[in-house]
Coordinates of C-alpha atoms in Angstrom, one line a residue:
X1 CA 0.0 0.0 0.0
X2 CA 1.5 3.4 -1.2
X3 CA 2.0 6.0 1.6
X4 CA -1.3 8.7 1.5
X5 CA 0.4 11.4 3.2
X6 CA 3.6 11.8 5.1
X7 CA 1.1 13.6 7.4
X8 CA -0.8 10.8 8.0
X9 CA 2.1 8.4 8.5
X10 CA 3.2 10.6 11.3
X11 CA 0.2 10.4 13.0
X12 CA -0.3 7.0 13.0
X13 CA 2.4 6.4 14.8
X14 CA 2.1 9.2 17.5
X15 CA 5.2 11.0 16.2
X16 CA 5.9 13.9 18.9
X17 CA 7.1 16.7 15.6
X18 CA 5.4 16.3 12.9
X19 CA 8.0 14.9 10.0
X20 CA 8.6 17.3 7.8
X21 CA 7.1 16.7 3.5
X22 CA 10.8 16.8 2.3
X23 CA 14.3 15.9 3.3
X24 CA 15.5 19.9 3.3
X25 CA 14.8 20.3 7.1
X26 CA 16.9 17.2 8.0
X27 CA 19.9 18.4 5.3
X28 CA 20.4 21.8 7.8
X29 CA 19.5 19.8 10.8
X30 CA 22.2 18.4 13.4
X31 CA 20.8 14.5 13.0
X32 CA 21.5 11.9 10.6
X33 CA 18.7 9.4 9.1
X34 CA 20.2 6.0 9.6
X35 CA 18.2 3.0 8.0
X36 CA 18.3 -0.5 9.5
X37 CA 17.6 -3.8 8.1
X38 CA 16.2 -6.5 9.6
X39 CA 14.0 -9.5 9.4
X40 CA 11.2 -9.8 11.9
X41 CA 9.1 -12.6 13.4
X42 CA 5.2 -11.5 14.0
X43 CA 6.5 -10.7 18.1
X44 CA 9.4 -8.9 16.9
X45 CA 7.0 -6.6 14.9
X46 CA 5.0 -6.2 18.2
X47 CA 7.9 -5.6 20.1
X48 CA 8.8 -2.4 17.4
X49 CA 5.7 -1.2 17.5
X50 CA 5.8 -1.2 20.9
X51 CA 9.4 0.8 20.8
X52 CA 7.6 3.3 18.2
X53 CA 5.4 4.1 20.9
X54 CA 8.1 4.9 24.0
X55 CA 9.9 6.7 21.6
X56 CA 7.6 8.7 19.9
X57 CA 9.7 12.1 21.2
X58 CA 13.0 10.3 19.9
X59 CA 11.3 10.8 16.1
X60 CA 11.3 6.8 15.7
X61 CA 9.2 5.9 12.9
X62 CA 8.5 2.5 11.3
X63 CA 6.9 2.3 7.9
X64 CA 3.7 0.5 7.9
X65 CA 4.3 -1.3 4.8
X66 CA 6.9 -4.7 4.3
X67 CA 8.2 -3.4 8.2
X68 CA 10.4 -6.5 7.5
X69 CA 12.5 -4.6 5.4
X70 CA 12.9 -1.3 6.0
X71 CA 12.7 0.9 9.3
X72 CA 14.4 4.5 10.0
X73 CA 15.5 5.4 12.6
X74 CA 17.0 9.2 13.6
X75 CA 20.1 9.6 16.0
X76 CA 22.9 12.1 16.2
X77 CA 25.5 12.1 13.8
X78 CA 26.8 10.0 11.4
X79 CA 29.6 7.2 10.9
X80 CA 31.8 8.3 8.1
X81 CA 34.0 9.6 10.8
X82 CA 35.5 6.8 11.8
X83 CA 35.1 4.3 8.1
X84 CA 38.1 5.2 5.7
X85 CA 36.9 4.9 2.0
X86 CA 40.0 4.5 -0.2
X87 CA 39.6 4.3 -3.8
X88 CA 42.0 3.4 -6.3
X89 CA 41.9 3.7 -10.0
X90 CA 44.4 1.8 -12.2
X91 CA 46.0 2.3 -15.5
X92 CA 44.9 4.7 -17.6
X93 CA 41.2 3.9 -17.4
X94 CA 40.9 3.9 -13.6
X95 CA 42.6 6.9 -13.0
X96 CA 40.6 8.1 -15.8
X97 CA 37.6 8.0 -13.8
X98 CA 38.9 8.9 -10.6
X99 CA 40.4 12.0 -11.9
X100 CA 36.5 12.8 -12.8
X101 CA 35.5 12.2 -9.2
X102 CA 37.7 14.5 -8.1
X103 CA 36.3 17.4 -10.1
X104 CA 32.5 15.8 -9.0
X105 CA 33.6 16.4 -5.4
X106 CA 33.3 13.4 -4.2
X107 CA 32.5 13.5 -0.7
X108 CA 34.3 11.4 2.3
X109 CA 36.3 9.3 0.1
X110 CA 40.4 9.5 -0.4
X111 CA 41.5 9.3 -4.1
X112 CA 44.3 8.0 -5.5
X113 CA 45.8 6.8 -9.0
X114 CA 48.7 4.3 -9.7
X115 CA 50.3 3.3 -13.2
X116 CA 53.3 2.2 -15.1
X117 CA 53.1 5.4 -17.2
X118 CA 54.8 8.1 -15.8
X119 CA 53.5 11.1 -18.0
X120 CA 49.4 9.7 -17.4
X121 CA 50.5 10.5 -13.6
X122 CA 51.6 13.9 -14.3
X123 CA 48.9 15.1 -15.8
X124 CA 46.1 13.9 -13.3
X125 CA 44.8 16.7 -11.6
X126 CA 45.3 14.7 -7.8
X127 CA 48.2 15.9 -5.0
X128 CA 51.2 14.5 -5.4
X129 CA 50.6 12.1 -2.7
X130 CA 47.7 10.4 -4.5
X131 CA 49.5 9.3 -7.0
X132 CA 51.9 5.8 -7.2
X133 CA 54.1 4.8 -10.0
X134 CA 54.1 1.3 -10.0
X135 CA 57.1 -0.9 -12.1
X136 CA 59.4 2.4 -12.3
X137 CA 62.4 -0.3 -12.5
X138 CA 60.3 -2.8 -15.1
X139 CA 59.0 0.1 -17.3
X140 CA 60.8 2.8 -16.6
X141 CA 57.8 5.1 -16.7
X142 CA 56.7 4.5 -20.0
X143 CA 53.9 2.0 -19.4
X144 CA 52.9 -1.3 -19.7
X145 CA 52.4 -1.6 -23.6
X146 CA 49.0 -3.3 -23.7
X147 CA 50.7 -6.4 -21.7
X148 CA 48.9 -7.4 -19.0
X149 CA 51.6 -9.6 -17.8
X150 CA 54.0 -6.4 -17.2
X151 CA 51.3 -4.6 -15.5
X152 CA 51.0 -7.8 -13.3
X153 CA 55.1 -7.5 -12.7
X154 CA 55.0 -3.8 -12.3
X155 CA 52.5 -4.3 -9.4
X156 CA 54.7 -7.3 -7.7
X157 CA 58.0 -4.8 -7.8
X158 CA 55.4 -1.7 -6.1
X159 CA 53.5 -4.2 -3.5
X160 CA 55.3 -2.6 -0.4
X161 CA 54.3 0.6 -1.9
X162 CA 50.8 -0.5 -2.5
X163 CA 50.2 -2.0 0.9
X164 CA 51.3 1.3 2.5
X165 CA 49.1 3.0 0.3
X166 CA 46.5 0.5 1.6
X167 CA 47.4 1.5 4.8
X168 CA 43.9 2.4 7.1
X169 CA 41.5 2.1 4.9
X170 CA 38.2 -0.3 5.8
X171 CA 36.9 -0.1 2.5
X172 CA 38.6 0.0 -1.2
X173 CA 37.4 0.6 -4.4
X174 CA 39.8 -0.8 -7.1
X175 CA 38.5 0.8 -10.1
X176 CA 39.8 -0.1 -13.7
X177 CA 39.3 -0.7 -17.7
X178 CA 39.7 -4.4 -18.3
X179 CA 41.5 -5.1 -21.4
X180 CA 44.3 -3.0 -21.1
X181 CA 47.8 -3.6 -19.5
X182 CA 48.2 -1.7 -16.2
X183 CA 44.4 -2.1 -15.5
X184 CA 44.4 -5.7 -16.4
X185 CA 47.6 -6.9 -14.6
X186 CA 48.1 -4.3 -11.6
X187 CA 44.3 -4.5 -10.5
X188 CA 43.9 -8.1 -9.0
X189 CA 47.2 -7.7 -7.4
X190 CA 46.5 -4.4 -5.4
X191 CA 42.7 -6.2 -4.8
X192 CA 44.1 -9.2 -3.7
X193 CA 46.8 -7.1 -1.0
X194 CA 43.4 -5.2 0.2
X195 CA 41.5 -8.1 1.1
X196 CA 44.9 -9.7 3.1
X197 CA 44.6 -6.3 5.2
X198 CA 40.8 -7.5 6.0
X199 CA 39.5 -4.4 4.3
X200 CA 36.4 -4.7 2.3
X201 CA 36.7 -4.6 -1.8
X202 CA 35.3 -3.9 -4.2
X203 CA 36.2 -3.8 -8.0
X204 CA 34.1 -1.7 -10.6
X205 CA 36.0 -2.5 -14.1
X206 CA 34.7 -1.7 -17.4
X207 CA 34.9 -4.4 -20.4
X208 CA 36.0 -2.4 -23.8
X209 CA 33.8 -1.3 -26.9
X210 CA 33.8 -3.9 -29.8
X211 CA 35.8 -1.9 -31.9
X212 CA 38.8 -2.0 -28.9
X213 CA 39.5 -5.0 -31.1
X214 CA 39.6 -8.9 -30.6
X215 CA 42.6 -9.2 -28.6
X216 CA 41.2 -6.8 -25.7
X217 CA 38.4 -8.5 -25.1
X218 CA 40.1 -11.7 -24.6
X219 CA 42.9 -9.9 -22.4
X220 CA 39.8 -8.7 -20.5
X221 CA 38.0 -12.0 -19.9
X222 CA 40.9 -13.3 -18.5
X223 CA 41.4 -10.3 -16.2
X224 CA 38.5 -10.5 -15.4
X225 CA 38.5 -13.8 -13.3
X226 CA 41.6 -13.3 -11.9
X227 CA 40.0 -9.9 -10.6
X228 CA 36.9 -11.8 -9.9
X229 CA 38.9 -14.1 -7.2
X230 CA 40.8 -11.0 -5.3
X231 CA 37.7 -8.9 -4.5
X232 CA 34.5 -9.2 -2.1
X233 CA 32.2 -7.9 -4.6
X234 CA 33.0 -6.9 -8.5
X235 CA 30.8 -4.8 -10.9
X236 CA 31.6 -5.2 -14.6
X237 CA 30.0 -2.3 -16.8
X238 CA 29.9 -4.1 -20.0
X239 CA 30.8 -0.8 -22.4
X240 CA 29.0 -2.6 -25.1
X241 CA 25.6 -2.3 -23.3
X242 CA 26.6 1.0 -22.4
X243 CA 27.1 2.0 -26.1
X244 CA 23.3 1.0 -26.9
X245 CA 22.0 4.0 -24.8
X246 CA 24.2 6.1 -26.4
X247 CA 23.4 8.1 -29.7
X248 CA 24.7 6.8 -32.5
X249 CA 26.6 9.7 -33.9
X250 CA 28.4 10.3 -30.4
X251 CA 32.2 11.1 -30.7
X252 CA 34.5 8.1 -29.7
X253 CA 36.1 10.6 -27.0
X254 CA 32.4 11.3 -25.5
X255 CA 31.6 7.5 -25.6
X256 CA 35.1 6.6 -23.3
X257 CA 33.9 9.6 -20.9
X258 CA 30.3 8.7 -20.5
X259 CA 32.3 4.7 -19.4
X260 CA 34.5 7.1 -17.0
X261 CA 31.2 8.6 -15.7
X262 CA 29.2 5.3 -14.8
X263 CA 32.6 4.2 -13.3
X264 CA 32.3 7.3 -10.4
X265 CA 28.2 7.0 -10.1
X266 CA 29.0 3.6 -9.2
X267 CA 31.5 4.0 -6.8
X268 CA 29.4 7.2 -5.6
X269 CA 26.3 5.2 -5.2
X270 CA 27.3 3.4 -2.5
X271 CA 29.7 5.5 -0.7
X272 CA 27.3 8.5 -0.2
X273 CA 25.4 6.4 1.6
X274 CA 28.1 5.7 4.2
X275 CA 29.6 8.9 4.5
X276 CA 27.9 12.1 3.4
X277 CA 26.4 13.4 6.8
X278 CA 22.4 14.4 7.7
X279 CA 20.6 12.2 5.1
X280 CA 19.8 8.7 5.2
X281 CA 23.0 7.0 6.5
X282 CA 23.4 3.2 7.1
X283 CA 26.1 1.3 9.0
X284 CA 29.4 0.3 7.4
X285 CA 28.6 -2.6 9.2
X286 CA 25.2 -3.3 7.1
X287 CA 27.1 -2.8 3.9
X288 CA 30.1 -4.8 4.7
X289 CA 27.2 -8.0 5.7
X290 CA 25.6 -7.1 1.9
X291 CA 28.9 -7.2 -0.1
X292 CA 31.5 -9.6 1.6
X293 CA 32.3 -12.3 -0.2
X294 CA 29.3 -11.6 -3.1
X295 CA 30.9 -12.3 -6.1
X296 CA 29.8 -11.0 -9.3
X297 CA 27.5 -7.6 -8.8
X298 CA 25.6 -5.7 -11.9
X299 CA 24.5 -1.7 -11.4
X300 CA 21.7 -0.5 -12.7
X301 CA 21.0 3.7 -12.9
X302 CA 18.0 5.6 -13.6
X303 CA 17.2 9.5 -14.0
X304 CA 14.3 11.4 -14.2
X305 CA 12.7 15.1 -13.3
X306 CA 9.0 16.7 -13.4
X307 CA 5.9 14.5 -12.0
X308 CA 6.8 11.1 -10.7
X309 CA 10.5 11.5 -11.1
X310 CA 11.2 9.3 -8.3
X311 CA 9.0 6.2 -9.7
X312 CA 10.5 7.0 -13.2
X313 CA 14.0 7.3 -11.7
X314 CA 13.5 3.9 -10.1
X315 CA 11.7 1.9 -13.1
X316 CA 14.9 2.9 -15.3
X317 CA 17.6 1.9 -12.9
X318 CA 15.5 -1.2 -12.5
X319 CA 15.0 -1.9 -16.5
X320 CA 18.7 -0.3 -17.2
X321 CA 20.9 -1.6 -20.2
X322 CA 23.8 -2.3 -17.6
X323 CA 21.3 -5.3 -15.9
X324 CA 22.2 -8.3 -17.7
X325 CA 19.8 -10.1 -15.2
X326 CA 16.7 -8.8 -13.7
X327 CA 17.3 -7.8 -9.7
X328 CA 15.1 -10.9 -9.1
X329 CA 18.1 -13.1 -8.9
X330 CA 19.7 -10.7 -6.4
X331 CA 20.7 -12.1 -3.1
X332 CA 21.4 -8.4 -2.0
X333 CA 20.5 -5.0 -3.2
X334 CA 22.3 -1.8 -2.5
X335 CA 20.4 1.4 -3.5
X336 CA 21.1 5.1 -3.6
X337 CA 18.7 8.4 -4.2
X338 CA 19.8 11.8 -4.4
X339 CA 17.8 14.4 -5.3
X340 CA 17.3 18.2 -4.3
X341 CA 16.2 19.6 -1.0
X342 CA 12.2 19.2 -2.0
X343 CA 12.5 15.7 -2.5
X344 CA 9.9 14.4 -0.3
X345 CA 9.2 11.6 2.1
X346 CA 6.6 10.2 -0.6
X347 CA 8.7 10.1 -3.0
X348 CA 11.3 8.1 -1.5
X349 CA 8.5 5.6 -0.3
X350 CA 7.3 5.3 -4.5
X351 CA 10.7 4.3 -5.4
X352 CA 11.5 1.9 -2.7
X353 CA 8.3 0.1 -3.7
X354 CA 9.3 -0.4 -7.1
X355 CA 12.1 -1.6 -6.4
X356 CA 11.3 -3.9 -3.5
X357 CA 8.8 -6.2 -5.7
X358 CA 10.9 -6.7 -8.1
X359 CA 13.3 -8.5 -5.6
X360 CA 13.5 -11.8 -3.8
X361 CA 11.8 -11.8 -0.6
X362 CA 14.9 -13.2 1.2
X363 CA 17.3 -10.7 -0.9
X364 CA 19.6 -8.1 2.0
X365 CA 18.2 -4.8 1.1
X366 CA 20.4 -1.4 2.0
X367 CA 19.3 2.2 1.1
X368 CA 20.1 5.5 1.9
X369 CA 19.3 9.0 0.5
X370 CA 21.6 11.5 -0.2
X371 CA 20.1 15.6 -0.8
X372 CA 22.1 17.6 -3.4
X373 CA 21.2 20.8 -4.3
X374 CA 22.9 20.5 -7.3
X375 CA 20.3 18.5 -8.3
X376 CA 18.0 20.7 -9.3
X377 CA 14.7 18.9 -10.3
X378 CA 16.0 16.2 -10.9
X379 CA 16.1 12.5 -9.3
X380 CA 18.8 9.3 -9.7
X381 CA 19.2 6.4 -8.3
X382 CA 21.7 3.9 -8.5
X383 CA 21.2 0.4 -7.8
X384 CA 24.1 -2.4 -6.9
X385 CA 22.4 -5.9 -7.2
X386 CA 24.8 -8.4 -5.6
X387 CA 25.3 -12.4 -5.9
X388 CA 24.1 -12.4 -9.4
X389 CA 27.4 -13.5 -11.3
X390 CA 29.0 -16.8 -13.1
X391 CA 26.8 -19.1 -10.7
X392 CA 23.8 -17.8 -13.3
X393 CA 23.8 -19.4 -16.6
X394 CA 22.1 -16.2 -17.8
X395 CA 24.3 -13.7 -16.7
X396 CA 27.6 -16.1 -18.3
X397 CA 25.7 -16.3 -21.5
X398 CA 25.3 -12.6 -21.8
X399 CA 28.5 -11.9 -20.5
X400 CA 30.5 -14.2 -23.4
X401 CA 27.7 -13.9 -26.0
X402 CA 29.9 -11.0 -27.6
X403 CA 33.2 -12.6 -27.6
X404 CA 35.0 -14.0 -30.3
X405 CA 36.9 -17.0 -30.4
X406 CA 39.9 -17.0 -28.4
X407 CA 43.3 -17.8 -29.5
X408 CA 44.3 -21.2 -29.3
X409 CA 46.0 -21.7 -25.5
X410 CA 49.4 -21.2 -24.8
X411 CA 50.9 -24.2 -22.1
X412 CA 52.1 -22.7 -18.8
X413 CA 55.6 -22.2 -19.4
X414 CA 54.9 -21.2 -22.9
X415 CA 52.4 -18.0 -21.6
X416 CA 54.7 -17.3 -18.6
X417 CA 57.6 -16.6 -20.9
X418 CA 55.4 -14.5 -23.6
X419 CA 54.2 -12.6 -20.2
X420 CA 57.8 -11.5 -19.5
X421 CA 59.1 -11.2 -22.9
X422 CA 56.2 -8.5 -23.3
X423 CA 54.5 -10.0 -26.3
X424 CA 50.9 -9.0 -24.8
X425 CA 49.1 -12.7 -24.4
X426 CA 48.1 -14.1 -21.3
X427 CA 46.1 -17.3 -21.6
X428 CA 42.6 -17.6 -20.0
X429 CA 42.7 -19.3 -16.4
X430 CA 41.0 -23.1 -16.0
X431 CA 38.1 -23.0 -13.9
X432 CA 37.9 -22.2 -10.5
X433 CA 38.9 -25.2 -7.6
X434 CA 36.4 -26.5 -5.7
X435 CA 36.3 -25.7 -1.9
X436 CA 37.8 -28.9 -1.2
X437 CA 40.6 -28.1 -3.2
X438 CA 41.6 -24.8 -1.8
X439 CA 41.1 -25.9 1.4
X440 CA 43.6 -28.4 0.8
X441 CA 46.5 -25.9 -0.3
X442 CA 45.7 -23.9 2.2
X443 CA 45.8 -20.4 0.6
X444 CA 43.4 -18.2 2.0
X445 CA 41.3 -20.1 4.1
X446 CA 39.5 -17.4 5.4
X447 CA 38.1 -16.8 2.2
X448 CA 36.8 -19.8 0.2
X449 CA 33.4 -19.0 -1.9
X450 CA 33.0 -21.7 -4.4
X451 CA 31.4 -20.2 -7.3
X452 CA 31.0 -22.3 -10.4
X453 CA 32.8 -21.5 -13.6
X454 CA 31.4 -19.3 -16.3
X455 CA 29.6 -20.9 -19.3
X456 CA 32.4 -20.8 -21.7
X457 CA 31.8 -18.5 -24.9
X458 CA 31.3 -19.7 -28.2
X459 CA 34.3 -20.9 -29.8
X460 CA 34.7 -21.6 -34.1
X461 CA 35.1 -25.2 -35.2
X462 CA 38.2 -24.5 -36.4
X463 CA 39.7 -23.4 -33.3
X464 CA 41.4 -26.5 -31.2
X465 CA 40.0 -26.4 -27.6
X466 CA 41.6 -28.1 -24.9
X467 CA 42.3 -28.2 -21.1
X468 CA 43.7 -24.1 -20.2
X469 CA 46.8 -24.6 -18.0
X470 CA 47.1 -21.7 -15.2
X471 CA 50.0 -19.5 -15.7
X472 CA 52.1 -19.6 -12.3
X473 CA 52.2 -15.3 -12.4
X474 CA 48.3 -15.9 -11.8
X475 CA 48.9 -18.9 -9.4
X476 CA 50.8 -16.8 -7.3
X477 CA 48.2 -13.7 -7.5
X478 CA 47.8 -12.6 -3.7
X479 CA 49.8 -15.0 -2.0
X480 CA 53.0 -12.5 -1.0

């Protein structure tokens, strides 16, 4: 049942001060929304209820509709004091993006950029200090030359640098364009030093455009799963996908910086809701329960302004291009709106609707609002659906449906020595062990998530298949 009138809702619940029809008196005011998730038992619901009542001064207020998933609660402050938010974007296509969150003003998060290529560092518009050369011995500045295995090196020679860089954080972002060199070999191993620190991470990569050409988009599928192993939860932003909502005569400079731009309202989406101060706030502790140990995660974004902006916002982040797989098959959804000081109450409750039947009834939901006045009339949201991944035939099948044939494997030693002697072919990993099996070498036992492998892509008849030997640089990903 849709909310008649926030009015109403107040008084229902015997709310001492009336709430207020928008969010602008809580954006000047000295509390912070935070919203908790829960699931409830029939008692536990009386037991709220009961709570709403002793606390009606307090401003407690529990929605009347699906209870089970959503209550908000007000209290002073906010948590972003004490959760570091690092993120990191590698190569050229990560720093890229974070060099446009930087001009966004990204709020509560410390940026930084690392490559091999010495003259993409000095232009980036980020302090000195935020900025890490990787490989300077291997390279010598002058990048990784599409060769993911020398990106891989460069980050091995920097990983004392890379941990300290690491250094305090709780959460990381590793942010890259997959199918390059630095990108594709540095970002699992910074990832993978992250998650030995116990700090929560999360990769948002981008998979090139077609026309990047055939060898790309096999150097990306391979980074991809080695990225895919090193991380708590990963977002891949086919760019593909992303082309089909663009218009057709858009500039090929335009199309790389509309990629650059989903890259930081990703990363965006969720941090706001940790760390920008007097909206709707949630625990770090509630997102790090959502996206530990996911897996594969799609995002979904929607925009919209005038009458029902909010429902319209929500029903395109919901039907967005970047979904490969409905939110249905979500075992947890994160989800963002921000929108201008009138936003109201009503509003929020339309959206939150839309998108709570469209997911499973046992999904983890987390939401917070964030009030920009920037905004305008406008109203996004962005939406991180987690656990959906290789375990889904569908989302494999659209993930490979693209891909052309790959070149026929190299053995292990063969594809370790064209790694070093910088020839630009790494060889796509076997599937994943089972949890048997890495319990048995005991490498990383505090993190074993058997996921099965992808559905492999369609391969030519006249290209030999056979067993894929792992190359030892990607045995050894993580383990110093």
């Amino acid at each position: 049942m849709m909310l008649g009138s926030v009015q109403a809702l107040a008084s229902s619940h015997r709310v001492a001060t009336p709430m207020a029809p928008s969010f602008a008196g809580l954006a000047a005011g000295p509390r912070a929304l935070r919203v908790v998730h829960r699931r409830t038992s029939r008692k536990d619901m009386h037991s709220l209820r009961a709570e709403v009542q002793q606390n009606a001064g307090s401003g407690l207020w529990l929605p009347p509709q699906r209870p089970e998933r959503l209550s908000v609660k007000a209290q002073a402050g906010n948590n972003s004091a004490t959760v570091q938010i690092k993120v990191f974007g590698v190569g050229g296509g990560g720093s890229n993006a974070v060099n446009r969150m930087m001009s966004s003003q990204l709020q509560g998060v410390e940026l930084m950029v690392m490559n091999t290529d010495a003259q993409a560092l000095t232009s980036s518009p980020l302090p000195e200090k935020s900025k890490l050369q990787i490989g300077g011995k291997l390279t010598r500045g002058l990048g990784a030359g599409g060769n993911p295995g020398v990106g891989l090196q460069a980050a091995q020679e920097s990983r004392e640098e890379v941990l300290q860089a690491l250094q305090g954080a709780d959460m990381v972002f590793v942010t890259a364009g997959m199918g390059g060199g630095t990108g594709s070999g540095a970002a699992p191993v910074v990832a993978a030093a992250a998650r030995e620190l116990g700090i929560l991470t999360v990769g948002i990569v981008t998979l090139p455009f077609t026309f990047e050409g055939r060898q790309r988009k096999n150097q990306a599928t391979t980074a991809l799963a080695a990225l895919r192993d090193a991380v708590d939860t990963l977002i891949v932003i086919p760019n593909d996908r992303l082309l089909s909502t663009m218009d057709q005569s858009i500039p090929m400079t335009e199309a790389f910086r509309v990629a650059d731009e989903v890259l930081r309202a990703g990363v965006r989406g969720i941090s706001d809701i940790i760390t920008v101060p007097g909206l709707v706030n949630v625990d770090f502790a509630d997102v790090r329960s959502i996206m530990t140990n996911a897996g594969s995660s799609l995002m979904g974004q929607g925009r919209a302004s005038g009458q029902d902006r909010a429902v319209q916002a929500a029903l395109d982040a919901t039907a967005s291009p970047l979904l490969e797989v409905g939110i249905n098959q979500a075992t947890g959804v994160v989800w963002n709106i921000t929108g201008p000081p009138d936003m109201s109450l009503m509003e929020v409750n339309e959206a939150a609707e839309i998108i709570y039947k469209l997911v499973d009834d046992d999904a983890h939901l987390i939401f917070g609002a964030v009030v920009d006045p920037s905004m305008q009339d406008d109203v996004s949201i962005t939406l991180i659906a987690t656990g959906v991944g290789p375990k889904d035939p569908a989302y494999a099948q659209s993930l490979h449906a693209d891909q052309q044939a790959a070149p026929a494997p190299l053995p292990a030693a063969a594809a370790t020595a064209a790694a070093q002697n910088g020839n630009g072919r790494v060889p796509v990993r076997q599937p994943m062990p089972t949890e048997q099996q890495q319990q048995g070498s005991g490498s990383r036992p505090n993190v074993v998530v058997e996921r099965p492998a992808a559905a492999q892509p369609h391969v030519k008849e006249d290209v030999p298949t056979g067993r894929i030997e792992v190359p030892s640089f990607l045995k050894n990903l993580g383990k110093k």
